[in-house]
């Protein structure tokens, strides 16, 4: 991995254990499979949602947001940080919710200290402080996929690149805010109590998605909620509790796999197979290679038809 910030996946297990490793208590993330207020209410209490979408790299910034209104005054009264480095937006989005919910969530002493330290900073300096926090960066990077082929170069995305970006929506002081570090200020989407949030945020998300072509489906939505195991214990639902514990175990296993690359393992397996094919004789090795080459060419041809020239990145 590089010495900066690495790309992380929009995954409930990644985000849940990321905040857990930052010292946050009793919080988890749930992937939302439908833009439905009733479905979101079932996850209550919902502290906010993290939205991943394809960023319009060819869109020119304006002084007016496409939806809602800039609330420049709110940037001084709530935690809002400008994004100053690439690949940090996932963690920055979830911190935008957490650090505005320290009265409702136990965010731990490390994040509490960070919020107090940056409290008087303008949004640009808050972003710099976040980007330079070794604790936050190290925890973030611990959930990036391990690879021996990391591209250390940084370049500006062009209109042909597929670039993705995370933002947060959360109710603060009776207002539904969109918190996006690439914008100059928080964006207000009107009044919303904590209880009304599921009903108020869904239309906002629907309007945003409607701005894309109908064939664009590359979106992901994660809800930040209270640890669902707490509810299971409160209502005495052992089956529910068992399912949540099994889900946690699966997340831990998946996160462990992300920390390792298997190039060495695959290499040793390949050596063993080659040795056996050569031992078989009779052209077994040559036939095996020819079949493999044919399958690879077919797979590459199919992939080229589906997404020729596509590159993915994260802002």
Short mmCIF file of C-alpha atoms in Angstrom, two decimals:
data_model
loop_
_atom_site.label_atom_id
_atom_site.label_comp_id
_atom_site.label_asym_id
_atom_site.label_seq_id
_atom_site.Cartn_x
_atom_site.Cartn_y
_atom_site.Cartn_z
CA UNK A 1 0.00 0.00 0.00
CA UNK A 2 1.05 3.56 -0.52
CA UNK A 3 1.93 5.97 2.24
CA UNK A 4 -1.22 8.05 1.66
CA UNK A 5 -4.90 7.15 1.72
CA UNK A 6 -5.99 4.01 -0.11
CA UNK A 7 -9.37 3.21 -1.65
CA UNK A 8 -11.81 1.31 0.57
CA UNK A 9 -15.01 -0.46 -0.42
CA UNK A 10 -18.52 0.75 0.25
CA UNK A 11 -19.29 -2.25 2.43
CA UNK A 12 -21.27 -2.52 5.65
CA UNK A 13 -18.69 -4.80 7.27
CA UNK A 14 -15.80 -2.51 6.33
CA UNK A 15 -17.49 0.61 7.70
CA UNK A 16 -18.77 -1.12 10.85
CA UNK A 17 -15.35 -2.36 11.91
CA UNK A 18 -13.65 0.82 10.74
CA UNK A 19 -15.64 2.93 13.23
CA UNK A 20 -15.23 0.19 15.84
CA UNK A 21 -11.44 0.41 15.45
CA UNK A 22 -11.67 4.18 15.84
CA UNK A 23 -13.21 3.63 19.27
CA UNK A 24 -16.89 4.21 18.43
CA UNK A 25 -19.33 2.17 20.52
CA UNK A 26 -22.60 0.47 19.53
CA UNK A 27 -22.77 1.57 15.89
CA UNK A 28 -23.04 -0.50 12.74
CA UNK A 29 -23.81 -0.01 9.06
CA UNK A 30 -26.54 -1.68 7.06
CA UNK A 31 -26.73 -1.75 3.27
CA UNK A 32 -30.04 -0.41 2.00
CA UNK A 33 -31.40 -2.44 -0.90
CA UNK A 34 -34.35 -0.15 -1.59
CA UNK A 35 -35.09 3.58 -1.48
CA UNK A 36 -38.01 3.04 0.83
CA UNK A 37 -38.73 5.12 3.94
CA UNK A 38 -40.52 2.28 5.73
CA UNK A 39 -37.58 -0.04 5.14
CA UNK A 40 -35.19 2.58 6.48
CA UNK A 41 -37.39 3.10 9.55
CA UNK A 42 -37.03 -0.59 10.36
CA UNK A 43 -33.33 0.07 11.03
CA UNK A 44 -34.10 2.84 13.57
CA UNK A 45 -32.50 4.62 15.19
CA UNK A 46 -30.84 5.85 11.98
CA UNK A 47 -28.08 8.41 12.58
CA UNK A 48 -27.42 9.11 8.91
CA UNK A 49 -26.77 7.53 5.52
CA UNK A 50 -23.61 7.29 3.41
CA UNK A 51 -24.22 7.52 -0.33
CA UNK A 52 -21.74 6.33 -2.97
CA UNK A 53 -22.26 7.53 -6.51
CA UNK A 54 -20.48 8.15 -9.78
CA UNK A 55 -19.03 11.65 -9.62
CA UNK A 56 -19.72 13.83 -12.69
CA UNK A 57 -16.11 14.73 -13.53
CA UNK A 58 -17.19 16.83 -16.50
CA UNK A 59 -19.58 18.96 -14.43
CA UNK A 60 -18.41 22.48 -13.69
CA UNK A 61 -18.88 23.78 -10.11
CA UNK A 62 -21.38 26.59 -9.58
CA UNK A 63 -22.33 28.81 -6.70
CA UNK A 64 -25.69 27.04 -6.38
CA UNK A 65 -26.17 23.31 -5.60
CA UNK A 66 -28.33 21.20 -7.89
CA UNK A 67 -30.67 20.52 -4.97
CA UNK A 68 -31.04 22.27 -1.63
CA UNK A 69 -29.22 25.44 -0.54
CA UNK A 70 -25.75 26.11 0.79
CA UNK A 71 -25.76 26.92 4.51
CA UNK A 72 -22.47 28.74 4.99
CA UNK A 73 -23.27 29.61 8.59
CA UNK A 74 -23.71 25.94 9.48
CA UNK A 75 -20.08 25.28 8.55
CA UNK A 76 -19.12 27.19 11.69
CA UNK A 77 -21.62 25.52 14.04
CA UNK A 78 -21.37 21.85 13.07
CA UNK A 79 -18.52 19.57 12.07
CA UNK A 80 -17.88 20.09 8.36
CA UNK A 81 -14.50 19.42 6.76
CA UNK A 82 -13.32 20.13 3.23
CA UNK A 83 -11.87 17.12 1.45
CA UNK A 84 -8.23 17.88 0.76
CA UNK A 85 -6.87 14.49 -0.33
CA UNK A 86 -7.91 11.74 -2.73
CA UNK A 87 -9.42 8.43 -1.48
CA UNK A 88 -10.37 9.79 1.96
CA UNK A 89 -14.02 10.53 1.16
CA UNK A 90 -15.43 7.25 2.54
CA UNK A 91 -14.01 7.77 6.00
CA UNK A 92 -14.69 11.51 5.82
CA UNK A 93 -18.36 10.86 5.04
CA UNK A 94 -18.88 8.59 8.04
CA UNK A 95 -16.99 11.01 10.29
CA UNK A 96 -19.30 13.78 9.07
CA UNK A 97 -22.13 11.88 10.70
CA UNK A 98 -20.31 10.61 13.79
CA UNK A 99 -18.74 13.93 14.80
CA UNK A 100 -22.13 15.62 14.63
CA UNK A 101 -23.70 12.93 16.81
CA UNK A 102 -21.33 12.91 19.79
CA UNK A 103 -24.30 13.68 22.06
CA UNK A 104 -26.14 10.58 20.83
CA UNK A 105 -23.24 8.21 20.09
CA UNK A 106 -20.22 7.29 22.18
CA UNK A 107 -17.56 8.23 19.63
CA UNK A 108 -14.65 7.39 21.94
CA UNK A 109 -11.99 9.67 23.37
CA UNK A 110 -9.77 9.74 20.25
CA UNK A 111 -12.47 11.15 17.97
CA UNK A 112 -13.78 13.39 20.75
CA UNK A 113 -10.31 14.85 21.18
CA UNK A 114 -10.03 15.33 17.41
CA UNK A 115 -13.36 17.15 17.26
CA UNK A 116 -12.42 19.43 20.14
CA UNK A 117 -8.99 20.13 18.63
CA UNK A 118 -10.48 21.13 15.26
CA UNK A 119 -13.58 22.83 16.62
CA UNK A 120 -12.41 26.39 15.95
CA UNK A 121 -10.85 25.58 12.56
CA UNK A 122 -12.37 26.62 9.23
CA UNK A 123 -13.47 23.72 7.04
CA UNK A 124 -10.25 23.74 4.98
CA UNK A 125 -8.04 23.34 8.05
CA UNK A 126 -10.36 20.66 9.45
CA UNK A 127 -9.88 18.77 6.21
CA UNK A 128 -6.12 19.12 6.46
CA UNK A 129 -6.19 17.96 10.09
CA UNK A 130 -8.27 14.93 9.14
CA UNK A 131 -5.99 14.06 6.21
CA UNK A 132 -2.93 14.28 8.47
CA UNK A 133 -4.36 12.26 11.37
CA UNK A 134 -2.19 9.15 11.59
CA UNK A 135 -4.79 7.30 13.65
CA UNK A 136 -7.64 7.89 11.22
CA UNK A 137 -5.46 7.25 8.15
CA UNK A 138 -3.99 4.03 9.55
CA UNK A 139 -7.40 2.64 10.52
CA UNK A 140 -8.79 3.63 7.12
CA UNK A 141 -5.91 1.99 5.25
CA UNK A 142 -6.19 -1.20 7.29
CA UNK A 143 -9.43 -1.93 5.40
CA UNK A 144 -8.03 -1.33 1.90
CA UNK A 145 -7.52 -4.40 -0.26
CA UNK A 146 -3.92 -5.61 -0.14
CA UNK A 147 -2.20 -5.72 -3.51
CA UNK A 148 1.45 -6.01 -4.63
CA UNK A 149 0.56 -3.98 -7.73
CA UNK A 150 -0.44 -0.63 -6.19
CA UNK A 151 -0.23 2.35 -8.53
CA UNK A 152 1.55 5.03 -6.51
CA UNK A 153 0.87 7.78 -9.06
CA UNK A 154 -1.68 10.53 -8.56
CA UNK A 155 -3.41 12.11 -11.54
CA UNK A 156 -6.43 14.28 -12.17
CA UNK A 157 -9.46 12.36 -13.39
CA UNK A 158 -10.79 13.22 -16.83
CA UNK A 159 -14.29 12.93 -18.28
CA UNK A 160 -13.64 9.39 -19.53
CA UNK A 161 -12.80 8.02 -16.07
CA UNK A 162 -15.34 6.42 -13.77
CA UNK A 163 -14.81 8.29 -10.52
CA UNK A 164 -16.80 7.53 -7.37
CA UNK A 165 -17.48 9.67 -4.33
CA UNK A 166 -18.97 9.25 -0.84
CA UNK A 167 -21.18 11.85 0.86
CA UNK A 168 -23.30 11.88 4.01
CA UNK A 169 -26.87 12.85 4.86
CA UNK A 170 -27.86 13.40 8.47
CA UNK A 171 -30.29 15.47 10.55
CA UNK A 172 -28.59 18.13 12.70
CA UNK A 173 -30.37 20.72 14.85
CA UNK A 174 -33.69 20.06 13.10
CA UNK A 175 -32.32 20.34 9.54
CA UNK A 176 -31.50 17.64 7.00
CA UNK A 177 -27.95 18.29 5.82
CA UNK A 178 -25.93 16.91 2.94
CA UNK A 179 -22.27 16.89 3.96
CA UNK A 180 -19.90 16.69 1.01
CA UNK A 181 -16.27 17.70 1.47
CA UNK A 182 -16.01 18.73 -2.17
CA UNK A 183 -18.69 21.41 -1.68
CA UNK A 184 -17.97 24.83 -0.13
CA UNK A 185 -20.52 24.39 2.68
CA UNK A 186 -23.14 22.01 4.10
CA UNK A 187 -26.24 21.77 1.91
CA UNK A 188 -29.59 22.19 3.64
CA UNK A 189 -32.53 20.12 2.40
CA UNK A 190 -35.06 21.64 4.75
CA UNK A 191 -36.44 20.85 8.20
CA UNK A 192 -36.13 17.32 9.57
CA UNK A 193 -36.29 15.94 13.07
CA UNK A 194 -34.37 12.80 13.98
CA UNK A 195 -37.61 10.81 13.77
CA UNK A 196 -38.57 12.29 10.38
CA UNK A 197 -35.17 11.63 8.80
CA UNK A 198 -36.09 8.34 7.00
CA UNK A 199 -39.08 10.00 5.33
CA UNK A 200 -37.23 13.21 4.46
CA UNK A 201 -33.98 11.76 3.09
CA UNK A 202 -35.51 9.28 0.61
CA UNK A 203 -36.97 11.95 -1.74
CA UNK A 204 -33.62 13.79 -1.68
CA UNK A 205 -31.82 10.62 -2.74
CA UNK A 206 -34.41 9.89 -5.39
CA UNK A 207 -33.99 13.35 -6.90
CA UNK A 208 -30.22 12.93 -6.97
CA UNK A 209 -30.39 9.55 -8.68
CA UNK A 210 -32.94 10.92 -11.17
CA UNK A 211 -30.25 13.29 -12.52
CA UNK A 212 -28.40 10.29 -13.96
CA UNK A 213 -29.28 8.30 -17.11
CA UNK A 214 -31.85 5.57 -16.51
CA UNK A 215 -29.25 2.87 -17.24
CA UNK A 216 -26.90 4.12 -14.49
CA UNK A 217 -27.19 1.71 -11.56
CA UNK A 218 -23.82 2.13 -9.84
CA UNK A 219 -25.01 3.51 -6.52
CA UNK A 220 -24.60 2.24 -2.98
CA UNK A 221 -26.33 3.35 0.19
CA UNK A 222 -25.32 2.49 3.76
CA UNK A 223 -27.31 3.44 6.84
CA UNK A 224 -25.50 4.24 10.08
CA UNK A 225 -27.63 2.67 12.82
CA UNK A 226 -27.40 1.50 16.40
CA UNK A 227 -25.87 -1.96 16.84
CA UNK A 228 -28.76 -4.26 15.93
CA UNK A 229 -27.65 -6.80 18.53
CA UNK A 230 -28.76 -4.34 21.21
CA UNK A 231 -32.31 -4.36 19.86
CA UNK A 232 -32.26 -8.15 19.61
CA UNK A 233 -31.32 -8.40 23.29
CA UNK A 234 -33.88 -5.77 24.30
CA UNK A 235 -36.76 -7.66 22.67
CA UNK A 236 -35.39 -11.08 23.59
CA UNK A 237 -35.23 -12.32 19.98
CA UNK A 238 -32.56 -15.02 20.07
CA UNK A 239 -32.91 -15.88 16.37
CA UNK A 240 -32.37 -12.23 15.45
CA UNK A 241 -29.36 -12.05 17.77
CA UNK A 242 -27.90 -15.23 16.29
CA UNK A 243 -28.23 -13.88 12.74
CA UNK A 244 -26.53 -10.63 13.72
CA UNK A 245 -23.67 -12.48 15.42
CA UNK A 246 -23.22 -14.68 12.35
CA UNK A 247 -23.18 -11.57 10.17
CA UNK A 248 -20.45 -10.07 12.35
CA UNK A 249 -18.40 -13.25 12.06
CA UNK A 250 -18.73 -13.15 8.27
CA UNK A 251 -17.68 -9.49 8.20
CA UNK A 252 -14.59 -10.24 10.28
CA UNK A 253 -13.62 -13.08 7.96
CA UNK A 254 -14.08 -10.89 4.86
CA UNK A 255 -12.09 -8.06 6.43
CA UNK A 256 -9.28 -10.46 7.29
CA UNK A 257 -9.12 -11.60 3.67
CA UNK A 258 -8.88 -7.98 2.51
CA UNK A 259 -5.65 -7.54 4.46
CA UNK A 260 -3.83 -10.27 2.55
CA UNK A 261 -2.83 -10.80 -1.05
CA UNK A 262 -2.64 -14.33 -2.35
CA UNK A 263 -0.06 -13.94 -5.13
CA UNK A 264 2.47 -16.14 -3.34
CA UNK A 265 -0.12 -18.81 -2.61
CA UNK A 266 -1.37 -18.83 -6.22
CA UNK A 267 2.22 -19.03 -7.46
CA UNK A 268 2.93 -22.13 -5.38
CA UNK A 269 -0.31 -23.78 -6.51
CA UNK A 270 0.54 -23.03 -10.13
CA UNK A 271 4.02 -24.53 -9.71
CA UNK A 272 2.47 -27.69 -8.28
CA UNK A 273 -0.01 -28.02 -11.15
CA UNK A 274 2.71 -27.47 -13.77
CA UNK A 275 4.86 -30.13 -12.11
CA UNK A 276 2.00 -32.65 -12.21
CA UNK A 277 1.16 -31.87 -15.85
CA UNK A 278 4.78 -32.33 -16.89
CA UNK A 279 4.88 -35.59 -14.96
CA UNK A 280 1.81 -36.86 -16.85
CA UNK A 281 3.60 -36.42 -20.20
CA UNK A 282 1.91 -37.09 -23.53
CA UNK A 283 1.45 -33.39 -24.24
CA UNK A 284 -0.73 -32.88 -21.13
CA UNK A 285 1.11 -29.68 -20.21
CA UNK A 286 0.88 -28.17 -23.71
CA UNK A 287 -2.83 -29.03 -23.98
CA UNK A 288 -3.53 -27.51 -20.57
CA UNK A 289 -1.74 -24.25 -21.52
CA UNK A 290 -3.57 -24.07 -24.87
CA UNK A 291 -6.96 -24.50 -23.18
CA UNK A 292 -6.10 -21.86 -20.57
CA UNK A 293 -4.99 -19.35 -23.22
CA UNK A 294 -8.20 -19.91 -25.17
CA UNK A 295 -10.40 -19.36 -22.11
CA UNK A 296 -8.49 -16.22 -21.16
CA UNK A 297 -8.84 -14.72 -24.63
CA UNK A 298 -12.56 -15.43 -24.63
CA UNK A 299 -12.98 -13.85 -21.20
CA UNK A 300 -11.01 -10.75 -22.19
CA UNK A 301 -13.05 -10.37 -25.38
CA UNK A 302 -16.32 -10.53 -23.44
CA UNK A 303 -15.04 -8.07 -20.85
CA UNK A 304 -13.88 -5.69 -23.58
CA UNK A 305 -17.35 -5.61 -25.11
CA UNK A 306 -18.96 -4.76 -21.78
CA UNK A 307 -16.64 -2.06 -20.47
CA UNK A 308 -13.97 -1.13 -22.98
CA UNK A 309 -11.60 1.50 -21.67
CA UNK A 310 -13.34 1.94 -18.30
CA UNK A 311 -11.17 3.01 -15.36
CA UNK A 312 -12.47 3.24 -11.81
CA UNK A 313 -11.25 5.59 -9.11
CA UNK A 314 -12.45 7.25 -5.92
CA UNK A 315 -12.39 10.93 -5.18
#
